[in-house]
XYZ file of C-alpha atoms in Angstrom:
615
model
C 112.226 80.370 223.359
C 115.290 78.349 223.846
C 116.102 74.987 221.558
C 118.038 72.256 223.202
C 121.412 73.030 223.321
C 124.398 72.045 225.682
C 122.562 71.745 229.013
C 119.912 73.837 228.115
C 116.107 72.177 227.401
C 113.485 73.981 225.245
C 111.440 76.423 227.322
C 110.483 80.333 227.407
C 110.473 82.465 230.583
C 111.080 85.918 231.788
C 113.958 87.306 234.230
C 115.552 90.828 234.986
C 118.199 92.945 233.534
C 119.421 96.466 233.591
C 121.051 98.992 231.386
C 124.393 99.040 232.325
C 125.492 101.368 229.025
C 122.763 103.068 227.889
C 124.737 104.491 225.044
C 125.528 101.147 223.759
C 122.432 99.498 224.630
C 123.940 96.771 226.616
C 121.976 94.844 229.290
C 123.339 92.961 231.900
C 121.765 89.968 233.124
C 122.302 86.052 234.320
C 124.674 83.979 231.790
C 121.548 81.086 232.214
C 119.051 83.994 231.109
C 121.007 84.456 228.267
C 121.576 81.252 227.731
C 124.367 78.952 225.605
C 122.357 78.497 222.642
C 120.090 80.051 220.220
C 117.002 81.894 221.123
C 114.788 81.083 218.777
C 110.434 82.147 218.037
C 109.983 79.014 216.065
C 110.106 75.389 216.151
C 113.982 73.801 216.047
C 113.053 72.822 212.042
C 112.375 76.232 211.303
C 115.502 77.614 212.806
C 116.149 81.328 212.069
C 119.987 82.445 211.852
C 118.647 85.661 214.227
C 117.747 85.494 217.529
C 114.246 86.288 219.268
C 114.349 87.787 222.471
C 112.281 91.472 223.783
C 113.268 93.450 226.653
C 110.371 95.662 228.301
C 111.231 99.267 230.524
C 109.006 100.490 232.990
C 107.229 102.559 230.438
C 106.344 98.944 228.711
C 108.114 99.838 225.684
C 109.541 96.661 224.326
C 112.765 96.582 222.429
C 113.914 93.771 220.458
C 117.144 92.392 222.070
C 120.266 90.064 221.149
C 123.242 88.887 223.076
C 126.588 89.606 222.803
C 128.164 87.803 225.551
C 127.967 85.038 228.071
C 130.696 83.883 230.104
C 131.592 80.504 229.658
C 131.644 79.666 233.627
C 130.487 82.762 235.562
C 126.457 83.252 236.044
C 126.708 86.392 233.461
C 126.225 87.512 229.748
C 125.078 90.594 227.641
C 122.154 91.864 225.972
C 122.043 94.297 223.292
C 119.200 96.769 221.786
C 119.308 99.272 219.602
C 118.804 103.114 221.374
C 117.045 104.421 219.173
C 114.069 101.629 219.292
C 113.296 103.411 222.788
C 111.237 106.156 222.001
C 109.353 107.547 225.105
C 111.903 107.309 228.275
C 115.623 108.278 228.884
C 117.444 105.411 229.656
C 120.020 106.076 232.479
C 123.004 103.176 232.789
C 123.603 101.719 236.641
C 127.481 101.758 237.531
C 129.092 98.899 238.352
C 131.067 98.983 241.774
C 132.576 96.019 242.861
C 134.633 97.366 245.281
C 132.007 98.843 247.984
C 130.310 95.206 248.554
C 130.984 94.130 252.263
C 129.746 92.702 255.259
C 126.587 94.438 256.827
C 126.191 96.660 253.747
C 121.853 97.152 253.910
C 120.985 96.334 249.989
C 118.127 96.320 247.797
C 117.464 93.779 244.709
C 115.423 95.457 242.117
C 113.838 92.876 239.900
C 110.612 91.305 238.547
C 110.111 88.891 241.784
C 107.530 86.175 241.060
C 106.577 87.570 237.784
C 105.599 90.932 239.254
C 106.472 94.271 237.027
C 108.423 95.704 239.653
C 109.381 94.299 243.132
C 112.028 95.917 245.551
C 113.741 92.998 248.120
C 115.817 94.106 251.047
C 118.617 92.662 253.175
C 121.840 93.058 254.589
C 124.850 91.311 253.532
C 125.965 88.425 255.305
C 129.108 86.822 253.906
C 131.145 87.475 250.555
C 133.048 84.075 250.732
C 129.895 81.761 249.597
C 130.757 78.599 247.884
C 128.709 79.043 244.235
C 125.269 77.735 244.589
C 124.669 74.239 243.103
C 121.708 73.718 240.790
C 121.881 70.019 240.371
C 123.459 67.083 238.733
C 124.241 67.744 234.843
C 122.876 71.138 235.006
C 124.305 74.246 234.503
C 126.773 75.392 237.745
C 129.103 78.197 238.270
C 132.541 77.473 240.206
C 135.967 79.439 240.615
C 134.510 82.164 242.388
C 132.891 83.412 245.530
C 129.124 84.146 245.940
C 127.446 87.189 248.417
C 124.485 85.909 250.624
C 121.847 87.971 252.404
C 118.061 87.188 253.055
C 116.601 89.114 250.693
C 113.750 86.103 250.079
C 114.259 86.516 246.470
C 112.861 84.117 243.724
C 111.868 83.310 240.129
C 111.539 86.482 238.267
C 114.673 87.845 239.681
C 117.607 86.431 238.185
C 119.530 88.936 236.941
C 118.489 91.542 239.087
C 120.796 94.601 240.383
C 122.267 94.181 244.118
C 121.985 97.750 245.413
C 123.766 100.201 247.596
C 122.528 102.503 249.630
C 123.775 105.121 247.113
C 122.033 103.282 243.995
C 125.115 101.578 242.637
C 125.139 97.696 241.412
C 127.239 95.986 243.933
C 126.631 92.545 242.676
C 123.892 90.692 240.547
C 121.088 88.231 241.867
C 121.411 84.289 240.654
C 119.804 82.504 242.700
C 118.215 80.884 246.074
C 117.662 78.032 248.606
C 114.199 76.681 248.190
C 112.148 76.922 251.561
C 114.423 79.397 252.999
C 115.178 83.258 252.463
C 118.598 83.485 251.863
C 119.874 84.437 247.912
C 122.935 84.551 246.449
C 124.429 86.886 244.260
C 126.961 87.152 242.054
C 130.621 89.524 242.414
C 130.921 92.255 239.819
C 134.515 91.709 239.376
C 134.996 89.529 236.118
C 131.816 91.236 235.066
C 133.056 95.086 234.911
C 136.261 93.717 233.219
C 133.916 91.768 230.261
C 131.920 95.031 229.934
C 135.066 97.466 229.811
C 136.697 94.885 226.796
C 132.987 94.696 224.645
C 132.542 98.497 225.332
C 136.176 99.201 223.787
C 135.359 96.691 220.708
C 137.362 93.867 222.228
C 136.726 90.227 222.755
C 136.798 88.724 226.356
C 139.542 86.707 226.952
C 139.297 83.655 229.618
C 141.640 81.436 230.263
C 141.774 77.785 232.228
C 143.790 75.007 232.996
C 140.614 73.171 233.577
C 140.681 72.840 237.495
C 137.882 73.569 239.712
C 139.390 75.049 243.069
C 137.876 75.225 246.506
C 138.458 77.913 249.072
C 138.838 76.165 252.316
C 139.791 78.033 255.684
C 143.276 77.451 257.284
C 142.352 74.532 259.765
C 141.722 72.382 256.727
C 144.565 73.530 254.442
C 146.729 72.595 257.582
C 145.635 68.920 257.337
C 146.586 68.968 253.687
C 149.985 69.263 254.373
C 150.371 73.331 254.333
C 153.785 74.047 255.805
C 153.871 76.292 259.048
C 156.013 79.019 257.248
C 153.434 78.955 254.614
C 150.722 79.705 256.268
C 152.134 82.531 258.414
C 153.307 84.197 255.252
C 149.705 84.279 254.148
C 148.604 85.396 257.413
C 151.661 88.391 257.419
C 150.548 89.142 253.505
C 146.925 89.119 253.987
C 146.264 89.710 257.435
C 142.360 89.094 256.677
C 142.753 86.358 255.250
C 141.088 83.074 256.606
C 142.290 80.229 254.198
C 143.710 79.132 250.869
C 142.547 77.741 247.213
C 142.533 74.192 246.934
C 142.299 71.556 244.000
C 138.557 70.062 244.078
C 138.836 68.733 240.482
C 140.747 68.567 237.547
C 139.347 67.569 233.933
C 140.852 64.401 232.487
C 143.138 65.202 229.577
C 143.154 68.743 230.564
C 146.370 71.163 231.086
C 146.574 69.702 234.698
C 145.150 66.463 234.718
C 148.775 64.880 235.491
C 150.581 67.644 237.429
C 147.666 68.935 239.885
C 146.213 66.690 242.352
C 142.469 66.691 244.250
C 144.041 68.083 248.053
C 146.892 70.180 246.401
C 146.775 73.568 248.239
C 147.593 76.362 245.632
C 150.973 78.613 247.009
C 151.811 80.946 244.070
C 151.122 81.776 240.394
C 153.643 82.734 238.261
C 155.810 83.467 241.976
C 152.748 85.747 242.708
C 150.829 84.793 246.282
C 147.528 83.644 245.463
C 144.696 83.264 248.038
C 141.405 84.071 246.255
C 139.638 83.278 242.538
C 139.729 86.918 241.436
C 143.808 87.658 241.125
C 143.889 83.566 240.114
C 141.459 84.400 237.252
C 143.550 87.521 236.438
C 146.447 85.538 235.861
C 144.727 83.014 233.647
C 142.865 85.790 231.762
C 146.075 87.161 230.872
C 148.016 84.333 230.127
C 145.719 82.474 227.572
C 148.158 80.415 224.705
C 151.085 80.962 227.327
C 152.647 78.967 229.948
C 152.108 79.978 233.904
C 153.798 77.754 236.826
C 152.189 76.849 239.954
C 153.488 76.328 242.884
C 151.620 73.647 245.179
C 151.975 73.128 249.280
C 153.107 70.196 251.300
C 156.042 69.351 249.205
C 155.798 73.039 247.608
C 156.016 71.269 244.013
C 156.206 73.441 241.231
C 154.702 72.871 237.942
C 154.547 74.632 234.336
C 151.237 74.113 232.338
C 150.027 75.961 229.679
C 146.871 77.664 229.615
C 143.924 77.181 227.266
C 141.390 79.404 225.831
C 138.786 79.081 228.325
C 136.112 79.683 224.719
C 137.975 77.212 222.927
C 136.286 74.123 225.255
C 132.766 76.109 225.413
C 130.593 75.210 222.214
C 129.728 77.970 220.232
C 128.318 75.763 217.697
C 125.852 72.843 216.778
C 124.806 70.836 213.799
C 121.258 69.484 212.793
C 120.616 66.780 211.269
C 117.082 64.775 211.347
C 116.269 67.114 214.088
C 119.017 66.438 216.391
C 120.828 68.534 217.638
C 124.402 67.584 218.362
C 127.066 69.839 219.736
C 130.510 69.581 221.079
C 130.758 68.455 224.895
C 131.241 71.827 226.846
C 133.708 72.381 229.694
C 130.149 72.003 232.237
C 129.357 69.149 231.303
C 132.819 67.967 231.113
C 133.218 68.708 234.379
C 129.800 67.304 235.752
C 130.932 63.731 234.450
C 134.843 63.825 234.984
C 135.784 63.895 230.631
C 137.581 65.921 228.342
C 135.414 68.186 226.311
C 135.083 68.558 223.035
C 133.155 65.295 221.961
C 129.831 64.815 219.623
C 127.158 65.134 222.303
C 124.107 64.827 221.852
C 121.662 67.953 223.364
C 118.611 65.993 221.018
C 118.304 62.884 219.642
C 115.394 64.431 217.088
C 113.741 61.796 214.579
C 117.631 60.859 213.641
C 118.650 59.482 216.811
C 115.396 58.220 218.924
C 114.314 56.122 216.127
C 117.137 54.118 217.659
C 117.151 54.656 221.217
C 120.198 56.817 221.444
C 118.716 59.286 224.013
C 119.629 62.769 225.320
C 123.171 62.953 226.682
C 124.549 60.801 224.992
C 128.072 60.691 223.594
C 129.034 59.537 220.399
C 132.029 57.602 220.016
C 132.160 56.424 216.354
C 130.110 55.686 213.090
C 130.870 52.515 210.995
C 133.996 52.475 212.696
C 135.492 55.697 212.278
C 136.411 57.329 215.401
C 134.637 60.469 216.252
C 136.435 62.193 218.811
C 135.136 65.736 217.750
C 132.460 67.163 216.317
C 134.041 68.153 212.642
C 135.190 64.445 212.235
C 131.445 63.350 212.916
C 129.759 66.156 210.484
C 132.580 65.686 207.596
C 131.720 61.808 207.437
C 127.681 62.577 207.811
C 127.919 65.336 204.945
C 128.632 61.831 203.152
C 125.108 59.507 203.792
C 122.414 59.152 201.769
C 119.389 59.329 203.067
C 118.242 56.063 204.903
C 121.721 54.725 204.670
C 122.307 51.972 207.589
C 124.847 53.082 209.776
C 126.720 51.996 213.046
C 127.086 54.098 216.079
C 129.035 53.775 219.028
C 128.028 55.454 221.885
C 127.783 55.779 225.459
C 125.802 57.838 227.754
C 127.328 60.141 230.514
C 125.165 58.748 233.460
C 126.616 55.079 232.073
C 130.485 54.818 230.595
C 129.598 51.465 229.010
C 129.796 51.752 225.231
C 126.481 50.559 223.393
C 125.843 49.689 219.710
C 122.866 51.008 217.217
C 122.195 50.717 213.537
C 121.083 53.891 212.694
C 119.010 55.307 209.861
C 120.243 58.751 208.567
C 117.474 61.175 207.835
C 118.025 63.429 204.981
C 114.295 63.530 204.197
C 112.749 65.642 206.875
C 115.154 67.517 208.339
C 117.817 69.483 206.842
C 120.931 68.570 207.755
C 122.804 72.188 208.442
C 125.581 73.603 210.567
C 125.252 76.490 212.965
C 128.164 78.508 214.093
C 127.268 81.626 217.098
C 128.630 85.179 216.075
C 128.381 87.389 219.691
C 129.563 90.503 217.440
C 126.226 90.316 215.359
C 124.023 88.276 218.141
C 123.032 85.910 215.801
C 123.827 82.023 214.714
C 125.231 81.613 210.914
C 123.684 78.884 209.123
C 125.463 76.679 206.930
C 123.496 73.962 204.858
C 124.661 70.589 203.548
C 122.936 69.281 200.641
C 122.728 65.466 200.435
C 125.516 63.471 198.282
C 124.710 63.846 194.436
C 123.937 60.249 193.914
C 121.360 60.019 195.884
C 118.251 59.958 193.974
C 115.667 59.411 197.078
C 116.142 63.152 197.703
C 114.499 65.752 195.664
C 111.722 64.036 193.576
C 107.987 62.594 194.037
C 109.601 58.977 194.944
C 111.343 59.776 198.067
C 109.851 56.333 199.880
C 110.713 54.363 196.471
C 113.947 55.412 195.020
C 115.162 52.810 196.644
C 114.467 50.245 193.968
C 117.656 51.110 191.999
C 120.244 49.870 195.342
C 121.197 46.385 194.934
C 119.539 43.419 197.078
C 120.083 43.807 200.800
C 120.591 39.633 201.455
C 118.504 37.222 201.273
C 117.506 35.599 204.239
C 115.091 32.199 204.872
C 112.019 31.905 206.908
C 111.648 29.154 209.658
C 108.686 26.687 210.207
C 105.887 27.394 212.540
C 105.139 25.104 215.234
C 101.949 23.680 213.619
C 100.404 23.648 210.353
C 98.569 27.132 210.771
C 101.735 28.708 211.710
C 103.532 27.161 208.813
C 100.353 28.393 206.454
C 101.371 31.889 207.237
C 104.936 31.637 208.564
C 106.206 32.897 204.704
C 103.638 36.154 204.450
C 104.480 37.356 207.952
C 106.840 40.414 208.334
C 107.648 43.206 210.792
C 106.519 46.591 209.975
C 108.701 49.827 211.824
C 106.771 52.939 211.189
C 108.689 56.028 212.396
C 106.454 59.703 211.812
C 109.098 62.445 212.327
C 106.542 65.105 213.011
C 103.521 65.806 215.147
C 100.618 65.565 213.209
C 96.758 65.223 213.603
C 97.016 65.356 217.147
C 99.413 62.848 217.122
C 103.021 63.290 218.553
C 106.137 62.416 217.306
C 107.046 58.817 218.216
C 108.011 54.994 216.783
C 105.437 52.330 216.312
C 105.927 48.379 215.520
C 103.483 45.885 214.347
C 103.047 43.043 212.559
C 102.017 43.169 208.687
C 100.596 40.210 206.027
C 102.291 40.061 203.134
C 99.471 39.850 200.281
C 101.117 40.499 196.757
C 104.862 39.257 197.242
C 105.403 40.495 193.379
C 104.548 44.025 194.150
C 105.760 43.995 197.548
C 102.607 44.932 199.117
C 102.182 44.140 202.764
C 98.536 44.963 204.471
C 99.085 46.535 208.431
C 96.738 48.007 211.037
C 96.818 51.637 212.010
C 97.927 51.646 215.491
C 101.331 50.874 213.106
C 100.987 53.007 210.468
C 99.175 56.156 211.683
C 99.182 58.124 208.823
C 101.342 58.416 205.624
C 103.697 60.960 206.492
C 106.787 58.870 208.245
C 109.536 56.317 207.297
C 108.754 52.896 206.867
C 110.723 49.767 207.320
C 109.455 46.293 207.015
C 112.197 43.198 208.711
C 111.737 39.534 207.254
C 112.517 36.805 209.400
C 113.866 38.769 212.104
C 117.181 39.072 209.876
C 116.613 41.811 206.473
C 115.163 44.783 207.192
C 114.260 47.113 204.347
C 112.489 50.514 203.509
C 109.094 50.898 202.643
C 106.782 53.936 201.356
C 103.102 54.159 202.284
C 100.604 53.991 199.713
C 97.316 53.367 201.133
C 96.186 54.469 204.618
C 92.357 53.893 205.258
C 90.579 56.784 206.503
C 88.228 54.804 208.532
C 88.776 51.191 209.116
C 91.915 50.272 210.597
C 94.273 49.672 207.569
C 97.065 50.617 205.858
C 99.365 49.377 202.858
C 102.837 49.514 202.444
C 105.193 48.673 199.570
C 108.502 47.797 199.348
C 110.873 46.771 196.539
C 111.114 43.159 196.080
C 114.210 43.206 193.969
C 115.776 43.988 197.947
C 115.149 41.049 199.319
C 116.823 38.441 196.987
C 115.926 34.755 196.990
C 113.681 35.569 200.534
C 111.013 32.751 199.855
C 107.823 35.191 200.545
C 104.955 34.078 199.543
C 101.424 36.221 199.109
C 98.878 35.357 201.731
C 95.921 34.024 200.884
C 92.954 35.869 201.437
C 89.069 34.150 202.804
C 86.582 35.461 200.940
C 83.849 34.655 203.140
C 83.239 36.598 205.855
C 83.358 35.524 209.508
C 80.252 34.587 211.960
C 79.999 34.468 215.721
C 81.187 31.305 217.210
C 83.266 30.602 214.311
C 87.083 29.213 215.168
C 89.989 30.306 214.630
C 93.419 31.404 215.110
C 95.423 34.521 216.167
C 98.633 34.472 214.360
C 101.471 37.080 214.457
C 104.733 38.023 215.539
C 105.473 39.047 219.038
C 108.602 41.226 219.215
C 111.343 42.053 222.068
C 111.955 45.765 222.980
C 113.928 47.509 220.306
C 114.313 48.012 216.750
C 116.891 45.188 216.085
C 114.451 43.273 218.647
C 113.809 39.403 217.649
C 110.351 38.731 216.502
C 108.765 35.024 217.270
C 105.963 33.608 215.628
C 102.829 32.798 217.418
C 99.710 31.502 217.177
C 96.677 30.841 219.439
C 93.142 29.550 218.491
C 89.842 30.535 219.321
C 86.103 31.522 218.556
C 84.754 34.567 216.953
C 82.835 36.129 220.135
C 81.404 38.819 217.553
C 81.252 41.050 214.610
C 80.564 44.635 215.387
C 82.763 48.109 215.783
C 85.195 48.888 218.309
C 86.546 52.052 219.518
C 90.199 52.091 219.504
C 92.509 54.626 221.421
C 94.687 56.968 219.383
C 98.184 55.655 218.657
């Protein structure tokens, strides 16, 4: 099961793979089967520092398996397992041949089509110059590379199948396909046999970028770019196959290029070498990670030095947890889905820490209380200093909207364990690291969690405003908003945030009566707001099991010289047809939402049960 992570969402599935080193144990399959993030069996709160996932072999033998690699742009990663956990088969390897892919070359894909054991597509090879397929906005998307395309008709199930040759070699691995049509698209082995070569020889996989996205467009178009005539036909004499040129589709603000390469620019040479196609460009870059490389450009043939970054350095290998979100530095997809520089607190799940506030999914953290947060080690080394329900002040924005928004936010050190997790390809597994809360905060640790509290000095004091007739101004002190936020899923109830409006009815104790559809239960974070201005915590103490009813306390000494007064309680009970009034506070959307008093009068129509929905 994956956890939310980068672009990934929570989920389980099957896809294919195939020994590719049997002495090893290393399985090749699709870089989203392996996926960015951790693989996990149980719930995100429960996270294990290992990784769950099983291969099965035809014999249905099922090996426990852990990956080593995935490529940070390119539709590929590793699996590992152990040898000796297969018992009852041999286990032969499939080669890896890039070189014999071409035109017209009759394949087969080998994979578990549509959830079947074993299906066997065939087709013929069409092109070998495929623009990468595009899965959608803010997903996931490979680029700097060409994709093979045949009608094989393949579909889920399949990714990460073998493309075979006639003679039984991998030519290529399935990714994908067109919905509706028959025509899938696979993968070049090129990069891939070079990543397997450096992990089989105990080496790391370097990849290098200068965080561009290029385009392959044919010579008619390159020629409206500006491509010089002498240009061109020295292509055309060097490659005498060759039908067009790289061009510059994107490049990532702040990025090695952002101010030298230009959307249009047709790519001439790298490093004075001719360049034409992604595989010798991605060569070049491999090589020349932490070093300088010039490129020379067409139309005015400009040539620029920029140095080149460690293509691993801008893909997030790491994540921290806190209230059960999950936040994680930007990665180079995304960055490139939404035109920013990588590297900033993102947000792959808000958890009980960050939708208690509205601060969604994809969302990008600019700064808390003021302090900048460009990265993610800036945003966990001022966190590691909050106590738990400490009020604090994010900046953010989201990527579908640049405009910056503004949240107080109540950190969570209750719940959820706030802990860091750093990825480890040599051991397939995620290394936790956990942060204990700041010493002087007594609410964590003891029986009091909801009241500890009591010892942090008055919050304000604020004044309540007159109603608009004598009812309303009857009540107007003993009225207060109750927030009741349950971080967990629990009798059948899911995680969410409820708001309500509560009667204060012993101001010296602080205890405020509510209904249930507001407090649900007595497992969740309470806050209770007077006069639309203080807002402070509150601990459950009473929850009815069957009428609806709950009690909450909160510490009076917090509210200063607030003039709240106990309600006043009838003591005889109501009969049908008797009046009167409805009173309560009717709140705007949000937590920091204005509440208004209100009041309407009427007649009791009847005193029997009702059936009332779950919360």
């Amino acid at each position: 099961m994956w956890q939310f992570f980068d672009t990934e969402s929570p989920g389980n599935g099957s896809a294919t793979g195939f020994v590719v080193d049997a002495e090893r144990g290393i399985i090749l399959t699709n870089r989203h089967v392996v996926g960015p993030g951790p693989i996990v069996r149980a719930p995100p709160l429960f996270l294990s520092v290992g990784q769950d996932a099983e291969a099965v072999f035809q014999n249905n033998e099922e090996v426990r398996v852990v990956p080593i690699y995935r490529d940070p742009v390119h539709d590929f990663g590793f699996f590992q397992f152990n040898p000796a956990d297969v018992k009852h088969m041999s286990v032969p390897s499939l080669r890896l041949e890039p070189e014999k892919a071409y035109v017209g070359t009759d394949i087969r894909v080998v994979g578990n089509d549509a959830a079947e054991k074993l299906a066997i597509a065939s087709g013929t090879l069409a092109r070998l110059d495929r623009d990468a397929p595009n899965y959608g906005f803010n997903n996931y998307n490979d680029f700097n590379t060409f994709y093979y395309q045949a009608s094989s008709g393949t579909t889920g199930g399949s990714s990460g199948s073998p493309v075979l040759n006639h003679d039984g070699d991998a030519i290529a691995l399935n990714a994908g396909g067109k919905i509706g049509t028959s025509a899938s698209f696979y993968l070049p082995l090129d990069r891939v046999k070079r990543a397997l070569n450096l992990i089989c020889e105990g080496k790391s996989v370097p990849r290098g970028t200068i965080q561009t996205v290029f385009h392959y467009k044919p010579f008619d178009e390159v020629r409206r770019l500006g491509v010089d005539p002498a240009t061109e036909a020295l292509v055309r004499s060097t490659f005498p196959l060759e039908t067009g040129m790289l061009t510059v589709a994107e490049t990532i603000p702040g990025g090695p290029s952002s101010n030298k390469l230009q959307p249009g620019d047709v790519l001439v040479r790298v490093n004075g070498e001719l360049i034409t196609r992604f595989v010798p460009l991605e060569s070049i870059l491999d090589d020349y990670v932490g070093k300088e490389l010039q490129i020379e450009r067409s139309g005015e043939l400009v040539t620029h030095t920029m140095d080149v970054q460690d293509l691993h350095a801008v893909t997030p290998s790491r994540f921290m947890e806190i209230g059960g979100a999950v936040i994680n530095p930007l990665s180079y997809q995304q960055a490139r889905n939404h035109a920013m520089s990588p590297g900033a607190p993102y947000v792959a799940d808000p958890g009980y820490f960050l939708q208690r506030s509205r601060i969604g999914r994809g969302a990008i953290i600019h700064s808390v209380n003021g302090i900048q947060t460009p990265d993610l080690e800036t945003l966990k080394n001022y966190m590691m200093q909050c106590r738990d329900r400490e009020r604090i002040v994010v900046k953010f924005s989201k990527l579908t909207d640049r405009s910056e928004k503004v949240e107080v936010v109540h950190v969570d050190r209750r719940w959820f364990p706030f802990c860091e997790y750093v990825r480890d390809d040599k051991l397939g597994t995620w290394h936790c690291e956990r942060f204990e809360p700041p010493s002087e905060d007594a609410s964590v640790g003891g029986e009091d969690n909801g009241k500890a509290t009591s010892l942090a000095q008055p919050v304000g004091s604020t004044t309540t405003l007159p109603g608009k007739n004598p009812v309303e101004n009857k009540l107007a002190r003993s009225l207060v908003t109750v927030d009741f936020d349950r971080p967990f899923s629990v009798n059948s109830l899911s995680t969410s945030n409820y708001r309500g409006t509560g009667l204060v009815i012993d101001a010296a104790k602080g205890l405020v009566v509510v209904d249930r559809n507001t407090v649900t239960d007595s497992l969740g974070d309470a806050m209770v707001t007077f006069a639309s201005t203080i807002m402070v915590p509150a601990h459950v103490v009473f929850v009815h099991p069957v009428h609806n009813f709950a009690i909450v306390q909160y510490d009076p000494k917090l509210i200063g010289s607030t003039p709240i007064e106990s309600c006043q309680v009838a003591s005889t009970p109501l009969a049908p047809s008797d009046p009167v009034w409805l009173v309560g506070l009717m709140s705007s959307v949000g937590r920091s939402g204005h509440s208004d008093l209100v009041s309407r009068e009427t007649i009791v129509s009847g005193v029997k049960w009702i059936g009332l929905p779950m919360p």
